Amino acid sequence: PAPAPASSAPAPVPAFGGFNAKPSSSAPAPSFNFGSTSSVPAPASSAPAFSFPSAPAPAPAPTSAPASSGDGDAMPKEDPTELGKEENKDEDLLLEVRAKYYRFKKGDGWKDRGVGVLKCYKHKTKGSCRIVMRNSIGKVGLNVAVGKGMEFEKIGGKQSSVKFIAMDEEGVGQIMLKTKPENLDKFHSTLTSMTA
């Protein structure tokens, strides 16, 4: 038997959803639209047309919605004064002053770590002491234990600050707390009394 002659026409490619099909003169080509209504009737071919609905169904309104601030955000806003409140039933508050917190970084010098309300606490039963500083929204910027034998260096004049070495979240390092000149003496004496 002789081999069959090779056909020069390529094999037909199957149509996928009518997209690869060759349009015939008797039927319109399949359509693809995004919600628009067309005056052209649906194709009579076996390939289905594809379209998106004209508009999504609206979501049902909630029965009790929280008050909105008008910016489209439905989450209730927290009052910054509420975040800063702290209850320490086991500790006595020794001093509360506004201060600016600096930490010494080798090669870079003193780096500003924030401003806030600084509080000195002493535990009622254990006698342990600590310094806590929170920013205006209540986030803790500094939380340092004060141990026996710690030394606090008072820097008067324009600096009006107290410098000491302590261990914070970054490890052991030099810390400087700057306050108003009228608060400096009371601040320094409170810190040194906490080491006894």
PDB file of C-alpha atoms in Angstrom:
ATOM      1  CA  PRO A   1       0.000   0.000   0.000  1.00  0.00           C
ATOM      2  CA  ALA A   2       1.142   3.472  -0.795  1.00  0.00           C
ATOM      3  CA  PRO A   3       1.305   6.110   1.929  1.00  0.00           C
ATOM      4  CA  ALA A   4      -1.513   8.598   2.011  1.00  0.00           C
ATOM      5  CA  PRO A   5      -0.625  11.945   0.491  1.00  0.00           C
ATOM      6  CA  ALA A   6       0.094  14.621   3.085  1.00  0.00           C
ATOM      7  CA  SER A   7      -2.549  17.262   3.298  1.00  0.00           C
ATOM      8  CA  SER A   8      -1.350  20.827   3.028  1.00  0.00           C
ATOM      9  CA  ALA A   9      -4.248  22.253   5.103  1.00  0.00           C
ATOM     10  CA  PRO A  10      -3.683  22.427   8.874  1.00  0.00           C
ATOM     11  CA  ALA A  11      -5.905  20.432  11.154  1.00  0.00           C
ATOM     12  CA  PRO A  12      -8.892  22.421  12.503  1.00  0.00           C
ATOM     13  CA  VAL A  13      -8.462  23.845  15.995  1.00  0.00           C
ATOM     14  CA  PRO A  14     -11.386  23.104  18.312  1.00  0.00           C
ATOM     15  CA  ALA A  15     -13.361  26.143  19.434  1.00  0.00           C
ATOM     16  CA  PHE A  16     -13.363  27.070  23.097  1.00  0.00           C
ATOM     17  CA  GLY A  17     -16.646  28.664  24.065  1.00  0.00           C
ATOM     18  CA  GLY A  18     -16.937  30.011  20.546  1.00  0.00           C
ATOM     19  CA  PHE A  19     -13.855  32.250  20.866  1.00  0.00           C
ATOM     20  CA  ASN A  20     -11.674  30.337  18.400  1.00  0.00           C
ATOM     21  CA  ALA A  21     -14.475  29.440  16.075  1.00  0.00           C
ATOM     22  CA  LYS A  22     -14.557  30.989  12.636  1.00  0.00           C
ATOM     23  CA  PRO A  23     -17.638  33.120  12.253  1.00  0.00           C
ATOM     24  CA  SER A  24     -20.091  31.819   9.754  1.00  0.00           C
ATOM     25  CA  SER A  25     -22.042  34.111   7.512  1.00  0.00           C
ATOM     26  CA  SER A  26     -25.354  32.693   8.757  1.00  0.00           C
ATOM     27  CA  ALA A  27     -24.844  33.253  12.515  1.00  0.00           C
ATOM     28  CA  PRO A  28     -23.457  36.279  14.347  1.00  0.00           C
ATOM     29  CA  ALA A  29     -20.244  35.846  16.322  1.00  0.00           C
ATOM     30  CA  PRO A  30     -20.551  35.122  20.044  1.00  0.00           C
ATOM     31  CA  SER A  31     -20.547  38.253  22.156  1.00  0.00           C
ATOM     32  CA  PHE A  32     -18.844  39.317  25.364  1.00  0.00           C
ATOM     33  CA  ASN A  33     -20.272  42.294  27.233  1.00  0.00           C
ATOM     34  CA  PHE A  34     -20.190  43.858  30.668  1.00  0.00           C
ATOM     35  CA  GLY A  35     -23.819  44.417  31.547  1.00  0.00           C
ATOM     36  CA  SER A  36     -24.776  46.479  28.517  1.00  0.00           C
ATOM     37  CA  THR A  37     -27.949  45.572  26.782  1.00  0.00           C
ATOM     38  CA  SER A  38     -27.532  44.837  23.139  1.00  0.00           C
ATOM     39  CA  SER A  39     -30.047  45.198  20.354  1.00  0.00           C
ATOM     40  CA  VAL A  40     -28.367  42.263  18.582  1.00  0.00           C
ATOM     41  CA  PRO A  41     -30.165  39.003  19.360  1.00  0.00           C
ATOM     42  CA  ALA A  42     -28.261  36.196  21.045  1.00  0.00           C
ATOM     43  CA  PRO A  43     -26.292  34.025  18.620  1.00  0.00           C
ATOM     44  CA  ALA A  44     -28.019  30.998  17.278  1.00  0.00           C
ATOM     45  CA  SER A  45     -24.869  28.896  17.501  1.00  0.00           C
ATOM     46  CA  SER A  46     -24.281  26.294  20.169  1.00  0.00           C
ATOM     47  CA  ALA A  47     -21.553  28.430  21.793  1.00  0.00           C
ATOM     48  CA  PRO A  48     -22.959  30.404  24.745  1.00  0.00           C
ATOM     49  CA  ALA A  49     -22.432  34.156  25.078  1.00  0.00           C
ATOM     50  CA  PHE A  50     -20.641  35.478  28.189  1.00  0.00           C
ATOM     51  CA  SER A  51     -21.698  38.595  30.094  1.00  0.00           C
ATOM     52  CA  PHE A  52     -21.584  40.165  33.556  1.00  0.00           C
ATOM     53  CA  PRO A  53     -24.739  41.440  35.228  1.00  0.00           C
ATOM     54  CA  SER A  54     -25.352  45.177  34.899  1.00  0.00           C
ATOM     55  CA  ALA A  55     -25.040  45.979  38.642  1.00  0.00           C
ATOM     56  CA  PRO A  56     -24.390  43.920  41.747  1.00  0.00           C
ATOM     57  CA  ALA A  57     -27.217  43.480  44.203  1.00  0.00           C
ATOM     58  CA  PRO A  58     -26.971  46.045  47.012  1.00  0.00           C
ATOM     59  CA  ALA A  59     -25.914  44.749  50.398  1.00  0.00           C
ATOM     60  CA  PRO A  60     -28.610  44.826  53.059  1.00  0.00           C
ATOM     61  CA  ALA A  61     -28.316  47.734  55.474  1.00  0.00           C
ATOM     62  CA  PRO A  62     -27.256  46.773  59.016  1.00  0.00           C
ATOM     63  CA  THR A  63     -29.956  47.108  61.625  1.00  0.00           C
ATOM     64  CA  SER A  64     -27.782  48.907  64.191  1.00  0.00           C
ATOM     65  CA  ALA A  65     -24.743  50.695  62.803  1.00  0.00           C
ATOM     66  CA  PRO A  66     -22.121  52.396  64.995  1.00  0.00           C
ATOM     67  CA  ALA A  67     -21.817  56.145  64.673  1.00  0.00           C
ATOM     68  CA  SER A  68     -19.551  57.079  61.812  1.00  0.00           C
ATOM     69  CA  SER A  69     -17.153  59.983  61.777  1.00  0.00           C
ATOM     70  CA  GLY A  70     -18.221  60.869  58.254  1.00  0.00           C
ATOM     71  CA  ASP A  71     -15.075  59.606  56.529  1.00  0.00           C
ATOM     72  CA  GLY A  72     -16.687  56.309  55.521  1.00  0.00           C
ATOM     73  CA  ASP A  73     -14.963  54.395  58.311  1.00  0.00           C
ATOM     74  CA  ALA A  74     -17.487  52.371  60.301  1.00  0.00           C
ATOM     75  CA  MET A  75     -14.985  51.467  63.053  1.00  0.00           C
ATOM     76  CA  PRO A  76     -15.605  53.397  66.277  1.00  0.00           C
ATOM     77  CA  LYS A  77     -12.801  55.774  67.168  1.00  0.00           C
ATOM     78  CA  GLU A  78     -11.107  55.366  70.530  1.00  0.00           C
ATOM     79  CA  ASP A  79     -10.601  58.407  72.675  1.00  0.00           C
ATOM     80  CA  PRO A  80      -6.838  59.011  73.142  1.00  0.00           C
ATOM     81  CA  THR A  81      -7.407  59.977  76.783  1.00  0.00           C
ATOM     82  CA  GLU A  82      -8.882  56.519  77.440  1.00  0.00           C
ATOM     83  CA  LEU A  83      -5.813  54.761  76.051  1.00  0.00           C
ATOM     84  CA  GLY A  84      -3.439  56.640  78.339  1.00  0.00           C
ATOM     85  CA  LYS A  85      -5.301  55.757  81.526  1.00  0.00           C
ATOM     86  CA  GLU A  86      -3.564  53.162  83.617  1.00  0.00           C
ATOM     87  CA  GLU A  87      -4.663  51.601  86.862  1.00  0.00           C
ATOM     88  CA  ASN A  88      -1.953  50.399  89.215  1.00  0.00           C
ATOM     89  CA  LYS A  89      -3.605  49.135  92.351  1.00  0.00           C
ATOM     90  CA  ASP A  90      -0.377  47.469  93.493  1.00  0.00           C
ATOM     91  CA  GLU A  91       1.860  50.519  92.994  1.00  0.00           C
ATOM     92  CA  ASP A  92       2.114  53.970  94.498  1.00  0.00           C
ATOM     93  CA  LEU A  93       2.624  56.909  92.142  1.00  0.00           C
ATOM     94  CA  LEU A  94       5.654  58.861  93.391  1.00  0.00           C
ATOM     95  CA  LEU A  95       5.903  61.493  90.659  1.00  0.00           C
ATOM     96  CA  GLU A  96       4.315  62.473  87.340  1.00  0.00           C
ATOM     97  CA  VAL A  97       6.015  64.924  84.951  1.00  0.00           C
ATOM     98  CA  ARG A  98       6.169  65.597  81.213  1.00  0.00           C
ATOM     99  CA  ALA A  99       9.520  64.556  79.795  1.00  0.00           C
ATOM    100  CA  LYS A 100      11.420  63.952  76.591  1.00  0.00           C
ATOM    101  CA  TYR A 101      13.200  60.606  76.235  1.00  0.00           C
ATOM    102  CA  TYR A 102      16.629  60.266  74.590  1.00  0.00           C
ATOM    103  CA  ARG A 103      18.781  57.163  74.161  1.00  0.00           C
ATOM    104  CA  PHE A 104      22.476  57.196  73.320  1.00  0.00           C
ATOM    105  CA  LYS A 105      23.453  55.276  70.194  1.00  0.00           C
ATOM    106  CA  LYS A 106      27.142  54.669  69.591  1.00  0.00           C
ATOM    107  CA  GLY A 107      28.354  56.585  66.555  1.00  0.00           C
ATOM    108  CA  ASP A 108      25.088  58.550  66.221  1.00  0.00           C
ATOM    109  CA  GLY A 109      24.878  60.320  69.585  1.00  0.00           C
ATOM    110  CA  TRP A 110      21.640  61.031  71.448  1.00  0.00           C
ATOM    111  CA  LYS A 111      18.515  59.950  69.581  1.00  0.00           C
ATOM    112  CA  ASP A 112      15.082  61.358  70.387  1.00  0.00           C
ATOM    113  CA  ARG A 113      12.671  58.556  71.376  1.00  0.00           C
ATOM    114  CA  GLY A 114       9.597  60.646  72.112  1.00  0.00           C
ATOM    115  CA  VAL A 115       7.752  62.966  74.468  1.00  0.00           C
ATOM    116  CA  GLY A 116       5.131  62.027  77.010  1.00  0.00           C
ATOM    117  CA  VAL A 117       4.003  61.738  80.582  1.00  0.00           C
ATOM    118  CA  LEU A 118       6.627  60.083  82.776  1.00  0.00           C
ATOM    119  CA  LYS A 119       5.521  58.370  85.981  1.00  0.00           C
ATOM    120  CA  CYS A 120       7.642  56.959  88.794  1.00  0.00           C
ATOM    121  CA  TYR A 121       6.088  54.003  90.640  1.00  0.00           C
ATOM    122  CA  LYS A 122       6.925  52.030  93.780  1.00  0.00           C
ATOM    123  CA  HIS A 123       5.316  48.626  94.384  1.00  0.00           C
ATOM    124  CA  LYS A 124       3.339  48.582  97.663  1.00  0.00           C
ATOM    125  CA  THR A 125       4.442  45.146  98.906  1.00  0.00           C
ATOM    126  CA  LYS A 126       7.631  44.273  96.995  1.00  0.00           C
ATOM    127  CA  GLY A 127       9.216  47.718  97.196  1.00  0.00           C
ATOM    128  CA  SER A 128      10.432  47.521  93.568  1.00  0.00           C
ATOM    129  CA  CYS A 129      10.429  50.740  91.547  1.00  0.00           C
ATOM    130  CA  ARG A 130      10.055  51.585  87.883  1.00  0.00           C
ATOM    131  CA  ILE A 131       9.813  54.471  85.449  1.00  0.00           C
ATOM    132  CA  VAL A 132       7.072  54.441  82.787  1.00  0.00           C
ATOM    133  CA  MET A 133       6.616  56.986  80.027  1.00  0.00           C
ATOM    134  CA  ARG A 134       3.619  57.024  77.668  1.00  0.00           C
ATOM    135  CA  ASN A 135       3.052  59.200  74.610  1.00  0.00           C
ATOM    136  CA  SER A 136      -0.086  61.293  73.997  1.00  0.00           C
ATOM    137  CA  ILE A 137      -2.186  58.298  72.870  1.00  0.00           C
ATOM    138  CA  GLY A 138      -1.043  56.032  75.691  1.00  0.00           C
ATOM    139  CA  LYS A 139       1.592  53.923  73.959  1.00  0.00           C
ATOM    140  CA  VAL A 140       4.452  52.957  76.284  1.00  0.00           C
ATOM    141  CA  GLY A 141       7.706  54.550  75.162  1.00  0.00           C
ATOM    142  CA  LEU A 142       9.820  53.666  78.189  1.00  0.00           C
ATOM    143  CA  ASN A 143       9.404  51.068  80.935  1.00  0.00           C
ATOM    144  CA  VAL A 144      12.543  50.718  83.049  1.00  0.00           C
ATOM    145  CA  ALA A 145      13.104  49.068  86.411  1.00  0.00           C
ATOM    146  CA  VAL A 146      15.009  51.139  88.957  1.00  0.00           C
ATOM    147  CA  GLY A 147      17.405  49.014  90.970  1.00  0.00           C
ATOM    148  CA  LYS A 148      19.430  49.568  94.078  1.00  0.00           C
ATOM    149  CA  GLY A 149      22.709  51.354  93.410  1.00  0.00           C
ATOM    150  CA  MET A 150      21.603  53.026  90.159  1.00  0.00           C
ATOM    151  CA  GLU A 151      23.130  56.462  89.713  1.00  0.00           C
ATOM    152  CA  PHE A 152      21.208  59.410  88.307  1.00  0.00           C
ATOM    153  CA  GLU A 153      23.250  62.356  87.033  1.00  0.00           C
ATOM    154  CA  LYS A 154      21.463  65.696  87.152  1.00  0.00           C
ATOM    155  CA  ILE A 155      22.318  68.074  84.292  1.00  0.00           C
ATOM    156  CA  GLY A 156      21.088  71.583  85.064  1.00  0.00           C
ATOM    157  CA  GLY A 157      20.948  74.725  83.006  1.00  0.00           C
ATOM    158  CA  LYS A 158      19.580  74.647  79.479  1.00  0.00           C
ATOM    159  CA  GLN A 159      19.753  70.819  79.319  1.00  0.00           C
ATOM    160  CA  SER A 160      17.543  70.346  82.416  1.00  0.00           C
ATOM    161  CA  SER A 161      17.755  66.565  82.329  1.00  0.00           C
ATOM    162  CA  VAL A 162      18.675  63.416  84.224  1.00  0.00           C
ATOM    163  CA  LYS A 163      21.071  60.887  82.696  1.00  0.00           C
ATOM    164  CA  PHE A 164      21.489  57.259  83.789  1.00  0.00           C
ATOM    165  CA  ILE A 165      22.269  53.735  82.581  1.00  0.00           C
ATOM    166  CA  ALA A 166      19.445  51.214  82.480  1.00  0.00           C
ATOM    167  CA  MET A 167      18.154  48.191  80.609  1.00  0.00           C
ATOM    168  CA  ASP A 168      15.214  48.732  78.276  1.00  0.00           C
ATOM    169  CA  GLU A 169      13.801  46.817  75.263  1.00  0.00           C
ATOM    170  CA  GLU A 170      17.011  47.566  73.297  1.00  0.00           C
ATOM    171  CA  GLY A 171      19.315  46.291  76.049  1.00  0.00           C
ATOM    172  CA  VAL A 172      21.636  48.125  78.419  1.00  0.00           C
ATOM    173  CA  GLY A 173      22.274  51.706  77.407  1.00  0.00           C
ATOM    174  CA  GLN A 174      22.479  55.358  78.404  1.00  0.00           C
ATOM    175  CA  ILE A 175      19.150  57.103  78.834  1.00  0.00           C
ATOM    176  CA  MET A 176      18.503  60.807  79.258  1.00  0.00           C
ATOM    177  CA  LEU A 177      15.162  62.253  80.372  1.00  0.00           C
ATOM    178  CA  LYS A 178      14.714  65.976  79.801  1.00  0.00           C
ATOM    179  CA  THR A 179      12.108  67.939  81.737  1.00  0.00           C
ATOM    180  CA  LYS A 180      11.257  71.561  82.563  1.00  0.00           C
ATOM    181  CA  PRO A 181      13.824  73.325  84.796  1.00  0.00           C
ATOM    182  CA  GLU A 182      11.231  73.875  87.556  1.00  0.00           C
ATOM    183  CA  ASN A 183      10.620  70.071  87.737  1.00  0.00           C
ATOM    184  CA  LEU A 184      14.274  68.992  87.592  1.00  0.00           C
ATOM    185  CA  ASP A 185      15.156  69.018  91.314  1.00  0.00           C
ATOM    186  CA  LYS A 186      12.011  67.128  92.361  1.00  0.00           C
ATOM    187  CA  PHE A 187      12.461  64.682  89.463  1.00  0.00           C
ATOM    188  CA  HIS A 188      16.114  63.979  90.359  1.00  0.00           C
ATOM    189  CA  SER A 189      15.421  63.609  94.092  1.00  0.00           C
ATOM    190  CA  THR A 190      12.517  61.199  93.399  1.00  0.00           C
ATOM    191  CA  LEU A 191      14.715  59.022  91.146  1.00  0.00           C
ATOM    192  CA  THR A 192      17.574  58.872  93.674  1.00  0.00           C
ATOM    193  CA  SER A 193      15.131  58.003  96.501  1.00  0.00           C
ATOM    194  CA  MET A 194      13.863  55.071  94.402  1.00  0.00           C
ATOM    195  CA  THR A 195      17.335  53.431  94.513  1.00  0.00           C
ATOM    196  CA  ALA A 196      17.477  53.234  98.329  1.00  0.00           C
TER     197      ALA A 196
END
